[in-house]
Amino acid sequence: MTLSILMTLSALHTAAASEPPSSAVAEGDDDEALVDDDAALAIINGEPATSDDYPMAGAMILDAFLDMGSFGSGNVRLFTCSTTLIAPDVVLLAAHCVDEDSYTYGFGELRDMDIRWTRQADLTDHDGSRIADWPDDAVPAWDWVTHPEWDLFELGTGIGQNMDLALLFLETPVLDVPHAYLPTPDEALLIEDGQEVAVVGWGQQVATSGQQQPPAGTYALKQMGMSYINELGDAEFQVGGVQEDVRKCHGDSGGPSFAWFENELYAEDMRIVGVTSHAYDRTDCNQKGGVDTRVDAYLEWIDAELRARCEDGTRAWCDVPGIIRPPEAEPEPEDEGDDPADGDEKARLLGCASAPVQGGPAGWLAVLGLVALGVRRRR
């Protein structure tokens, strides 16, 4: 096993989200063109983050046997993607993070994939330069699934619908860390251009080309920053419109964009609204930030996958089989001077009765339709 194989694997995976393979082949570009001079940028203009900052954010480490034919073969173990915990045993990330083709581009074969999830902020030991021990908190994934319509070779730039979304299912639940909450259907309607978002990831902070190693201390370190949605589509959005903005790109593949929704119904107002997918154009994020997959566009698919593994008994945690709704806010204390009879009289005059909401999705979604929602907006 040589260092060059580790770096080749890392470079090929970087290319998967920077330049769509279909366009590269169609235009006759050579292999080096897949990773240009501005490839592998990550949280740009961000700041260092600890494991306690956005604690539901984590990283994916891949261990596998890589056979590159005449280029060599051997075991690899390296950080590959940023991710987000959305249930004690479920991690949300990009589909290309777990797609074998995004690591080999058909130039080799990846076997015996072992994927683990960690929250460790400093993963420089897993930067692809060597094989290091697993982080102490690394949790193995027993299964992973990509969206059924995901196709690496159809991945395009700009704002489109690439279905670049996947789920990891962990062998043991992570119960000492808060998970992220997904936007409700009503909150999804409030996502808009200019909306403030927080971005998190472990990717490169300095541009490199080809298989060039990034400078020490500029890769595999958790970063964060505040930015905004610059362009919004039905299934994707682009973060950060100019070079001075905090933005992210393919080095942060799979990582989250968080937004806040003010809602008196819930005690928690932060939601994961985006998952880093691909570069916006051929400038490869040097001028504009990368593109996220909108989480709200795939709520039904996510919920179905979570429930299916509870129904067949394979998930490690099923206290809530589907998407976990945000915790309800504490009710406002009643004024001591209020007469309970006044409430009954108001209900009678309004022609309605107060009935408990059922716990299923239909019940709480119905309530959401009656609640006034607010959203933070910047710019």
Short mmCIF file of C-alpha atoms in Angstrom, two decimals:
data_model
loop_
_atom_site.label_atom_id
_atom_site.label_comp_id
_atom_site.label_asym_id
_atom_site.label_seq_id
_atom_site.Cartn_x
_atom_site.Cartn_y
_atom_site.Cartn_z
CA MET A 1 0.00 0.00 0.00
CA THR A 2 1.55 3.31 -1.03
CA LEU A 3 0.76 6.89 -0.11
CA SER A 4 -0.05 7.64 -3.74
CA ILE A 5 -3.01 5.25 -3.67
CA LEU A 6 -4.49 6.98 -0.63
CA MET A 7 -4.11 10.37 -2.27
CA THR A 8 -5.49 9.06 -5.58
CA LEU A 9 -8.62 7.83 -3.81
CA SER A 10 -9.03 11.16 -2.03
CA ALA A 11 -8.56 13.13 -5.25
CA LEU A 12 -11.02 11.01 -7.22
CA HIS A 13 -13.67 11.41 -4.54
CA THR A 14 -13.08 15.17 -4.49
CA ALA A 15 -13.69 15.25 -8.22
CA ALA A 16 -17.06 13.55 -7.85
CA ALA A 17 -18.67 16.65 -6.41
CA SER A 18 -16.61 19.26 -8.19
CA GLU A 19 -17.11 18.37 -11.85
CA PRO A 20 -19.87 16.04 -13.05
CA PRO A 21 -18.31 12.95 -14.60
CA SER A 22 -20.74 12.89 -17.50
CA SER A 23 -19.74 16.37 -18.69
CA ALA A 24 -16.04 15.61 -18.26
CA VAL A 25 -16.32 12.55 -20.49
CA ALA A 26 -18.53 14.26 -23.04
CA GLU A 27 -16.14 17.16 -23.49
CA GLY A 28 -13.09 14.93 -23.75
CA ASP A 29 -11.35 16.39 -20.70
CA ASP A 30 -8.35 14.49 -19.42
CA ASP A 31 -8.18 13.02 -15.93
CA GLU A 32 -6.42 16.04 -14.44
CA ALA A 33 -9.27 18.29 -15.49
CA LEU A 34 -11.53 16.50 -13.04
CA VAL A 35 -9.78 18.35 -10.20
CA ASP A 36 -8.83 21.87 -11.21
CA ASP A 37 -6.78 24.53 -9.45
CA ASP A 38 -9.64 25.50 -7.15
CA ALA A 39 -10.79 22.00 -6.25
CA ALA A 40 -11.56 20.72 -2.77
CA LEU A 41 -12.52 24.01 -1.18
CA ALA A 42 -14.60 23.65 1.94
CA ILE A 43 -15.87 26.07 4.60
CA ILE A 44 -14.42 29.24 3.10
CA ASN A 45 -14.13 32.32 5.34
CA GLY A 46 -15.32 30.24 8.29
CA GLU A 47 -13.89 29.71 11.76
CA PRO A 48 -12.68 26.73 13.82
CA ALA A 49 -15.36 24.68 15.56
CA THR A 50 -15.24 22.25 18.46
CA SER A 51 -17.23 19.06 18.93
CA ASP A 52 -19.64 21.09 21.09
CA ASP A 53 -20.39 23.50 18.24
CA TYR A 54 -23.34 22.06 16.33
CA PRO A 55 -22.78 18.75 18.16
CA MET A 56 -25.05 16.82 15.79
CA ALA A 57 -22.58 17.43 12.96
CA GLY A 58 -20.16 14.57 12.38
CA ALA A 59 -17.74 13.09 9.89
CA MET A 60 -17.67 9.89 7.86
CA ILE A 61 -14.51 7.79 7.83
CA LEU A 62 -14.16 5.11 5.17
CA ASP A 63 -12.10 1.95 5.52
CA ALA A 64 -11.90 -0.33 2.47
CA PHE A 65 -9.69 -2.36 0.18
CA LEU A 66 -8.87 -0.39 -2.95
CA ASP A 67 -7.77 -2.20 -6.09
CA MET A 68 -6.46 0.27 -8.68
CA GLY A 69 -5.06 -2.36 -11.03
CA SER A 70 -1.65 -1.37 -12.36
CA PHE A 71 -1.59 1.62 -10.00
CA GLY A 72 -1.52 -0.72 -7.01
CA SER A 73 -3.87 -1.97 -4.34
CA GLY A 74 -4.21 -1.99 -0.58
CA ASN A 75 -6.24 -0.92 2.42
CA VAL A 76 -7.38 2.68 2.82
CA ARG A 77 -8.84 4.52 5.78
CA LEU A 78 -9.59 8.22 5.55
CA PHE A 79 -12.05 11.00 6.26
CA THR A 80 -14.35 11.47 3.27
CA CYS A 81 -17.50 13.46 4.13
CA SER A 82 -19.23 15.67 6.64
CA THR A 83 -22.61 14.48 7.97
CA THR A 84 -25.46 15.15 10.41
CA LEU A 85 -27.11 12.97 13.04
CA ILE A 86 -30.92 13.13 12.57
CA ALA A 87 -31.88 10.33 14.99
CA PRO A 88 -29.82 8.50 17.62
CA ASP A 89 -28.93 5.83 15.04
CA VAL A 90 -29.37 7.63 11.70
CA VAL A 91 -26.99 9.97 9.87
CA LEU A 92 -27.92 12.16 6.89
CA LEU A 93 -25.33 12.84 4.18
CA ALA A 94 -24.83 13.06 0.41
CA ALA A 95 -25.37 10.03 -1.82
CA HIS A 96 -22.00 10.42 -3.52
CA CYS A 97 -20.33 9.95 -0.12
CA VAL A 98 -21.30 6.26 -0.09
CA ASP A 99 -21.27 5.65 -3.85
CA GLU A 100 -18.31 3.45 -4.80
CA ASP A 101 -18.11 5.05 -8.25
CA SER A 102 -17.42 8.47 -6.72
CA TYR A 103 -14.17 7.08 -5.28
CA THR A 104 -12.94 5.14 -8.31
CA TYR A 105 -14.62 6.63 -11.41
CA GLY A 106 -14.34 3.17 -12.89
CA PHE A 107 -10.54 3.12 -12.60
CA GLY A 108 -10.58 0.55 -9.83
CA GLU A 109 -12.68 -1.38 -7.36
CA LEU A 110 -13.54 -0.60 -3.75
CA ARG A 111 -14.29 -3.66 -1.61
CA ASP A 112 -15.17 -4.44 2.00
CA MET A 113 -16.36 -0.93 2.78
CA ASP A 114 -16.46 -0.15 6.51
CA ILE A 115 -18.04 3.23 7.29
CA ARG A 116 -17.92 4.84 10.72
CA TRP A 117 -19.29 8.07 12.17
CA THR A 118 -17.36 10.37 14.49
CA ARG A 119 -17.80 13.81 16.06
CA GLN A 120 -14.08 14.35 16.64
CA ALA A 121 -13.20 17.90 15.57
CA ASP A 122 -9.60 17.16 14.60
CA LEU A 123 -9.37 14.40 12.00
CA THR A 124 -5.97 15.31 10.59
CA ASP A 125 -4.78 11.77 11.34
CA HIS A 126 -7.33 10.68 8.73
CA ASP A 127 -6.36 13.13 5.99
CA GLY A 128 -5.38 10.36 3.56
CA SER A 129 -1.65 10.48 4.23
CA ARG A 130 -1.61 7.33 6.39
CA ILE A 131 -3.84 4.76 8.07
CA ALA A 132 -4.59 5.74 11.66
CA ASP A 133 -6.57 4.13 14.47
CA TRP A 134 -10.28 4.81 14.53
CA PRO A 135 -11.35 7.82 16.63
CA ASP A 136 -12.39 6.80 20.14
CA ASP A 137 -16.02 7.76 19.50
CA ALA A 138 -16.32 6.16 16.05
CA VAL A 139 -19.59 4.24 15.60
CA PRO A 140 -19.85 1.65 12.79
CA ALA A 141 -22.65 1.88 10.24
CA TRP A 142 -24.32 -1.46 9.51
CA ASP A 143 -26.21 -0.20 6.47
CA TRP A 144 -26.49 2.78 4.14
CA VAL A 145 -28.91 3.71 1.39
CA THR A 146 -28.95 6.31 -1.37
CA HIS A 147 -32.01 7.88 -2.94
CA PRO A 148 -33.31 5.40 -5.56
CA GLU A 149 -33.01 7.97 -8.36
CA TRP A 150 -29.46 9.03 -7.52
CA ASP A 151 -27.01 8.66 -10.43
CA LEU A 152 -23.45 9.97 -10.11
CA PHE A 153 -23.05 10.16 -13.87
CA GLU A 154 -26.09 12.42 -14.17
CA LEU A 155 -24.85 14.87 -11.53
CA GLY A 156 -25.01 18.39 -12.93
CA THR A 157 -23.90 21.88 -11.93
CA GLY A 158 -26.14 24.85 -11.25
CA ILE A 159 -29.46 24.42 -9.46
CA GLY A 160 -31.26 21.22 -10.44
CA GLN A 161 -32.58 17.99 -8.98
CA ASN A 162 -29.77 15.49 -8.45
CA MET A 163 -31.22 13.42 -5.58
CA ASP A 164 -27.79 13.51 -3.90
CA LEU A 165 -28.96 12.25 -0.52
CA ALA A 166 -28.18 9.18 1.59
CA LEU A 167 -28.67 7.73 5.06
CA LEU A 168 -26.29 5.82 7.33
CA PHE A 169 -27.74 3.46 9.94
CA LEU A 170 -25.50 3.07 12.99
CA GLU A 171 -24.96 -0.21 14.84
CA THR A 172 -25.51 1.45 18.23
CA PRO A 173 -27.53 4.59 18.99
CA VAL A 174 -25.74 7.78 20.03
CA LEU A 175 -27.74 8.85 23.06
CA ASP A 176 -25.44 11.45 24.63
CA VAL A 177 -25.57 13.89 21.71
CA PRO A 178 -28.52 15.96 20.47
CA HIS A 179 -29.59 15.14 16.94
CA ALA A 180 -30.77 17.63 14.34
CA TYR A 181 -34.42 18.15 13.45
CA LEU A 182 -35.73 18.20 9.90
CA PRO A 183 -37.99 21.01 8.68
CA THR A 184 -41.71 20.38 8.86
CA PRO A 185 -43.71 20.75 5.62
CA ASP A 186 -45.02 24.12 6.77
CA GLU A 187 -41.56 25.38 7.66
CA ALA A 188 -40.30 24.26 4.26
CA LEU A 189 -42.66 26.77 2.65
CA LEU A 190 -40.76 29.55 4.42
CA ILE A 191 -37.33 28.73 3.01
CA GLU A 192 -36.36 31.67 0.79
CA ASP A 193 -33.60 33.56 -0.98
CA GLY A 194 -31.49 35.51 1.49
CA GLN A 195 -32.31 33.26 4.42
CA GLU A 196 -29.55 33.00 7.01
CA VAL A 197 -27.92 29.57 7.34
CA ALA A 198 -25.09 28.11 9.39
CA VAL A 199 -22.69 25.81 7.54
CA VAL A 200 -20.46 23.13 9.11
CA GLY A 201 -17.81 20.81 7.69
CA TRP A 202 -14.37 19.20 7.87
CA GLY A 203 -13.19 19.88 4.30
CA GLN A 204 -10.21 21.75 2.87
CA GLN A 205 -9.72 25.43 3.62
CA VAL A 206 -7.09 26.03 0.92
CA ALA A 207 -7.34 25.25 -2.79
CA THR A 208 -5.15 22.51 -4.25
CA SER A 209 -4.89 20.86 -7.65
CA GLY A 210 -4.79 17.22 -8.72
CA GLN A 211 -3.30 14.98 -6.05
CA GLN A 212 -1.44 17.83 -4.34
CA GLN A 213 -1.68 17.57 -0.57
CA PRO A 214 -3.27 20.54 1.22
CA PRO A 215 -1.05 22.52 3.60
CA ALA A 216 -0.86 21.17 7.13
CA GLY A 217 -3.66 22.40 9.35
CA THR A 218 -6.05 23.24 6.50
CA TYR A 219 -7.93 19.96 6.09
CA ALA A 220 -9.93 17.50 8.22
CA LEU A 221 -10.56 20.13 10.89
CA LYS A 222 -14.12 21.06 11.84
CA GLN A 223 -15.12 24.53 10.61
CA MET A 224 -18.31 26.57 10.82
CA GLY A 225 -19.70 29.91 9.67
CA MET A 226 -22.82 31.96 9.03
CA SER A 227 -23.94 32.52 5.45
CA TYR A 228 -27.16 32.80 3.44
CA ILE A 229 -29.11 31.17 0.62
CA ASN A 230 -28.07 32.99 -2.54
CA GLU A 231 -30.18 31.06 -5.06
CA LEU A 232 -33.14 28.81 -4.33
CA GLY A 233 -34.63 25.99 -6.40
CA ASP A 234 -37.28 23.37 -5.74
CA ALA A 235 -34.77 20.65 -4.81
CA GLU A 236 -31.47 22.49 -4.28
CA PHE A 237 -30.08 25.84 -3.15
CA GLN A 238 -26.74 27.62 -3.45
CA VAL A 239 -24.99 29.14 -0.41
CA GLY A 240 -22.87 32.31 -0.53
CA GLY A 241 -22.95 34.49 -3.64
CA VAL A 242 -19.59 36.32 -3.66
CA GLN A 243 -16.00 35.57 -2.68
CA GLU A 244 -16.25 37.43 0.62
CA ASP A 245 -19.16 35.28 1.84
CA VAL A 246 -18.88 32.27 4.10
CA ARG A 247 -19.55 29.36 1.80
CA LYS A 248 -18.88 25.66 1.32
CA CYS A 249 -18.14 23.31 -1.52
CA HIS A 250 -17.41 19.68 -2.37
CA GLY A 251 -14.71 19.22 0.26
CA ASP A 252 -17.61 19.52 2.71
CA SER A 253 -19.77 17.00 0.85
CA GLY A 254 -22.62 15.72 2.99
CA GLY A 255 -22.33 18.50 5.55
CA PRO A 256 -25.28 20.49 6.87
CA SER A 257 -26.80 23.90 6.38
CA PHE A 258 -28.88 24.87 9.41
CA ALA A 259 -31.67 27.47 9.45
CA TRP A 260 -33.90 28.83 12.20
CA PHE A 261 -37.70 29.01 12.25
CA GLU A 262 -39.51 30.89 14.99
CA ASN A 263 -42.51 28.82 16.01
CA GLU A 264 -44.31 29.01 19.33
CA LEU A 265 -45.31 25.35 19.02
CA TYR A 266 -41.76 24.00 19.35
CA ALA A 267 -39.01 24.35 21.95
CA GLU A 268 -36.27 23.93 19.32
CA ASP A 269 -36.17 26.22 16.27
CA MET A 270 -33.04 25.06 14.40
CA ARG A 271 -33.50 22.73 11.40
CA ILE A 272 -31.16 21.05 8.93
CA VAL A 273 -32.38 22.42 5.61
CA GLY A 274 -29.52 21.48 3.28
CA VAL A 275 -26.86 18.82 2.60
CA THR A 276 -23.74 19.83 0.64
CA SER A 277 -23.80 18.24 -2.81
CA HIS A 278 -21.76 19.79 -5.64
CA ALA A 279 -20.08 22.85 -7.12
CA TYR A 280 -22.28 25.53 -8.68
CA ASP A 281 -20.19 25.97 -11.84
CA ARG A 282 -16.78 25.32 -13.38
CA THR A 283 -15.15 27.94 -11.17
CA ASP A 284 -15.48 25.18 -8.56
CA CYS A 285 -16.58 27.44 -5.69
CA ASN A 286 -13.73 29.90 -6.14
CA GLN A 287 -16.28 32.61 -6.91
CA LYS A 288 -19.55 31.14 -5.61
CA GLY A 289 -20.32 28.67 -2.87
CA GLY A 290 -21.47 25.13 -3.46
CA VAL A 291 -24.96 23.72 -3.91
CA ASP A 292 -27.00 21.93 -1.24
CA THR A 293 -29.69 19.30 -1.64
CA ARG A 294 -32.87 20.59 0.03
CA VAL A 295 -33.83 18.24 2.85
CA ASP A 296 -37.51 19.19 2.72
CA ALA A 297 -37.77 17.90 -0.86
CA TYR A 298 -37.12 14.36 0.38
CA LEU A 299 -39.00 14.12 3.68
CA GLU A 300 -41.25 11.29 2.47
CA TRP A 301 -38.30 9.20 1.30
CA ILE A 302 -36.37 9.76 4.54
CA ASP A 303 -39.39 8.87 6.66
CA ALA A 304 -40.09 5.72 4.65
CA GLU A 305 -36.50 4.46 4.96
CA LEU A 306 -36.46 5.05 8.71
CA ARG A 307 -39.78 3.29 9.23
CA ALA A 308 -38.90 0.34 7.01
CA ARG A 309 -35.91 -0.60 9.16
CA CYS A 310 -37.98 -0.37 12.31
CA GLU A 311 -40.67 -2.55 10.79
CA ASP A 312 -38.16 -5.26 9.88
CA GLY A 313 -36.41 -5.01 13.25
CA THR A 314 -32.98 -4.02 11.96
CA ARG A 315 -32.62 -0.49 13.35
CA ALA A 316 -30.81 0.01 16.66
CA TRP A 317 -33.27 2.65 17.95
CA CYS A 318 -36.99 2.81 17.21
CA ASP A 319 -38.53 4.85 20.02
CA VAL A 320 -39.76 7.02 17.15
CA PRO A 321 -39.84 4.92 13.96
CA GLY A 322 -39.97 7.74 11.41
CA ILE A 323 -38.76 11.33 11.28
CA ILE A 324 -38.51 12.76 14.79
CA ARG A 325 -40.57 15.90 15.15
CA PRO A 326 -39.17 18.82 17.18
CA PRO A 327 -39.95 18.85 20.92
CA GLU A 328 -43.05 20.74 21.90
CA ALA A 329 -42.70 24.01 23.77
CA GLU A 330 -43.79 24.26 27.38
CA PRO A 331 -47.33 25.67 27.63
CA GLU A 332 -47.69 29.23 28.87
CA PRO A 333 -48.76 29.33 32.55
CA GLU A 334 -52.36 30.36 33.07
CA ASP A 335 -53.09 33.63 34.84
CA GLU A 336 -54.27 32.98 38.37
CA GLY A 337 -57.25 35.22 37.79
CA ASP A 338 -58.56 33.21 34.86
CA ASP A 339 -61.77 31.34 35.41
CA PRO A 340 -61.81 27.91 33.69
CA ALA A 341 -65.45 28.54 32.89
CA ASP A 342 -64.40 31.52 30.74
CA GLY A 343 -62.50 29.16 28.48
CA ASP A 344 -65.50 26.89 28.11
CA GLU A 345 -67.68 29.86 27.22
CA LYS A 346 -65.18 31.09 24.60
CA ALA A 347 -65.07 27.63 23.03
CA ARG A 348 -68.86 27.52 22.89
CA LEU A 349 -69.09 30.97 21.29
CA LEU A 350 -66.45 30.05 18.68
CA GLY A 351 -68.32 26.89 17.82
CA CYS A 352 -65.33 24.60 18.45
CA ALA A 353 -64.08 22.24 21.09
CA SER A 354 -60.60 21.64 22.37
CA ALA A 355 -59.52 18.12 21.38
CA PRO A 356 -56.17 16.41 21.85
CA VAL A 357 -53.97 16.07 18.77
CA GLN A 358 -53.13 12.51 17.82
CA GLY A 359 -49.47 11.51 17.82
CA GLY A 360 -49.29 10.42 14.19
CA PRO A 361 -48.00 12.59 11.34
CA ALA A 362 -51.46 13.58 10.15
CA GLY A 363 -52.36 14.95 13.58
CA TRP A 364 -49.36 17.15 14.16
CA LEU A 365 -49.21 18.29 10.54
CA ALA A 366 -52.80 19.45 10.85
CA VAL A 367 -51.85 21.57 13.84
CA LEU A 368 -48.93 23.06 11.93
CA GLY A 369 -51.32 24.34 9.32
CA LEU A 370 -52.93 26.57 11.93
CA VAL A 371 -49.76 27.95 13.49
CA ALA A 372 -48.16 31.20 12.38
CA LEU A 373 -44.50 30.54 11.57
CA GLY A 374 -41.63 33.01 11.34
CA VAL A 375 -38.19 32.71 9.78
CA ARG A 376 -34.95 34.62 10.19
CA ARG A 377 -33.88 36.37 7.02
CA ARG A 378 -30.68 38.19 6.18
CA ARG A 379 -29.54 40.44 3.32
#
